Amino acid sequence: MGLAKTEIFTDNQNELALIGKVFAHPARVAILQHLFKVQSCVCGDLVDEIGLAQPTVSQHLKELRNMGLIKGDVEGTSVCYCVNMENWNNMKEKFKTFLDQQVSLDEECC
């Protein structure tokens, strides 16, 4: 398998790609939607809500935590997760800037 050559891209381009990768799985989107709806959640509740096995949900939570979009606090034998609003807002701004780019063409090119 070839190397991604991420070093030839800007930090912003790499970060946008990583965030996009996190959103590339519907389970992670569903987890985020559920966390926004209830504002905090215990992992066991997520298993029931998402309908996937505990190890699968845990792996998706790990991906979201690694990206900094969620954070979790240990409560006994469970971890209570919530959206990391500071990082969420930063990510939203980065994507908003990217998606708000305008193309001005004098004539149709394609």
Short mmCIF file of C-alpha atoms in Angstrom, two decimals:
data_model
loop_
_atom_site.label_atom_id
_atom_site.label_comp_id
_atom_site.label_asym_id
_atom_site.label_seq_id
_atom_site.Cartn_x
_atom_site.Cartn_y
_atom_site.Cartn_z
CA MET A 1 0.00 0.00 0.00
CA GLY A 2 1.34 3.44 -0.91
CA LEU A 3 2.11 6.25 1.48
CA ALA A 4 -0.44 9.04 1.84
CA LYS A 5 2.26 11.72 1.47
CA THR A 6 0.36 13.94 3.89
CA GLU A 7 3.48 16.02 4.44
CA ILE A 8 3.03 17.66 1.02
CA PHE A 9 -0.30 19.17 2.14
CA THR A 10 -0.97 22.05 4.51
CA ASP A 11 -1.92 21.46 8.13
CA ASN A 12 -5.40 22.79 7.31
CA GLN A 13 -5.83 20.37 4.39
CA ASN A 14 -4.71 17.44 6.54
CA GLU A 15 -7.02 18.46 9.38
CA LEU A 16 -10.04 18.82 7.08
CA ALA A 17 -9.31 15.37 5.64
CA LEU A 18 -9.05 13.82 9.11
CA ILE A 19 -12.32 15.40 10.20
CA GLY A 20 -13.93 14.18 6.98
CA LYS A 21 -12.65 10.68 7.72
CA VAL A 22 -14.30 10.78 11.16
CA PHE A 23 -17.63 11.65 9.50
CA ALA A 24 -17.18 8.93 6.88
CA HIS A 25 -18.90 6.30 9.01
CA PRO A 26 -22.63 6.58 9.78
CA ALA A 27 -22.17 5.11 13.27
CA ARG A 28 -19.97 8.06 14.26
CA VAL A 29 -22.54 10.48 12.83
CA ALA A 30 -25.26 8.69 14.81
CA ILE A 31 -23.18 8.82 17.99
CA LEU A 32 -22.65 12.57 17.62
CA GLN A 33 -26.34 13.14 16.89
CA HIS A 34 -27.31 11.16 19.98
CA LEU A 35 -24.82 13.04 22.17
CA PHE A 36 -26.22 16.36 20.95
CA LYS A 37 -29.75 15.16 21.65
CA VAL A 38 -29.10 14.00 25.23
CA GLN A 39 -26.08 16.26 25.92
CA SER A 40 -24.23 13.43 27.69
CA CYS A 41 -24.36 9.68 27.53
CA VAL A 42 -23.00 6.49 29.07
CA CYS A 43 -21.42 4.08 26.59
CA GLY A 44 -23.94 1.33 27.37
CA ASP A 45 -26.76 3.65 26.34
CA LEU A 46 -25.00 4.18 23.05
CA VAL A 47 -24.89 0.46 22.35
CA ASP A 48 -28.68 0.33 22.74
CA GLU A 49 -29.18 3.54 20.75
CA ILE A 50 -26.83 2.74 17.85
CA GLY A 51 -27.54 -0.99 17.67
CA LEU A 52 -23.94 -2.12 17.30
CA ALA A 53 -21.85 -4.35 19.54
CA GLN A 54 -20.05 -2.79 22.51
CA PRO A 55 -16.53 -3.24 21.02
CA THR A 56 -17.67 -1.62 17.76
CA VAL A 57 -19.21 1.36 19.55
CA SER A 58 -16.07 1.68 21.67
CA GLN A 59 -13.91 1.80 18.53
CA HIS A 60 -16.07 4.56 17.05
CA LEU A 61 -15.94 6.48 20.34
CA LYS A 62 -12.15 6.15 20.28
CA GLU A 63 -12.02 7.67 16.80
CA LEU A 64 -14.21 10.58 17.88
CA ARG A 65 -12.11 11.11 21.02
CA ASN A 66 -8.84 10.95 19.06
CA MET A 67 -10.17 13.72 16.82
CA GLY A 68 -11.17 15.68 19.92
CA LEU A 69 -14.84 15.94 18.97
CA ILE A 70 -16.00 14.20 22.14
CA LYS A 71 -14.65 13.89 25.64
CA GLY A 72 -15.44 11.45 28.40
CA ASP A 73 -15.37 11.26 32.18
CA VAL A 74 -15.04 8.00 34.08
CA GLU A 75 -18.02 7.39 36.39
CA GLY A 76 -17.52 4.13 38.26
CA THR A 77 -17.22 1.40 35.64
CA SER A 78 -18.70 3.54 32.85
CA VAL A 79 -17.52 6.51 30.81
CA CYS A 80 -19.89 9.41 30.34
CA TYR A 81 -19.34 11.03 26.92
CA CYS A 82 -20.28 14.46 25.67
CA VAL A 83 -19.46 16.67 22.70
CA ASN A 84 -16.32 18.77 23.18
CA MET A 85 -17.99 22.06 22.25
CA GLU A 86 -14.77 24.05 21.88
CA ASN A 87 -13.33 21.57 19.38
CA TRP A 88 -16.73 21.13 17.71
CA ASN A 89 -17.00 24.88 17.13
CA ASN A 90 -13.42 25.05 15.81
CA MET A 91 -14.16 22.19 13.41
CA LYS A 92 -17.37 23.88 12.28
CA GLU A 93 -15.49 27.09 11.49
CA LYS A 94 -12.83 25.24 9.50
CA PHE A 95 -15.45 23.42 7.45
CA LYS A 96 -17.59 26.54 7.06
CA THR A 97 -14.60 28.42 5.65
CA PHE A 98 -13.83 25.53 3.31
CA LEU A 99 -17.44 25.06 2.16
CA ASP A 100 -18.12 28.79 1.76
CA GLN A 101 -15.48 29.15 -0.94
CA GLN A 102 -16.95 30.69 -4.05
CA VAL A 103 -16.02 29.89 -7.60
CA SER A 104 -16.29 32.79 -9.98
CA LEU A 105 -16.04 31.73 -13.57
CA ASP A 106 -16.53 34.08 -16.50
CA GLU A 107 -17.92 31.19 -18.52
CA GLU A 108 -18.83 27.59 -17.92
CA CYS A 109 -15.68 25.50 -17.97
CA CYS A 110 -16.97 21.93 -17.90
#
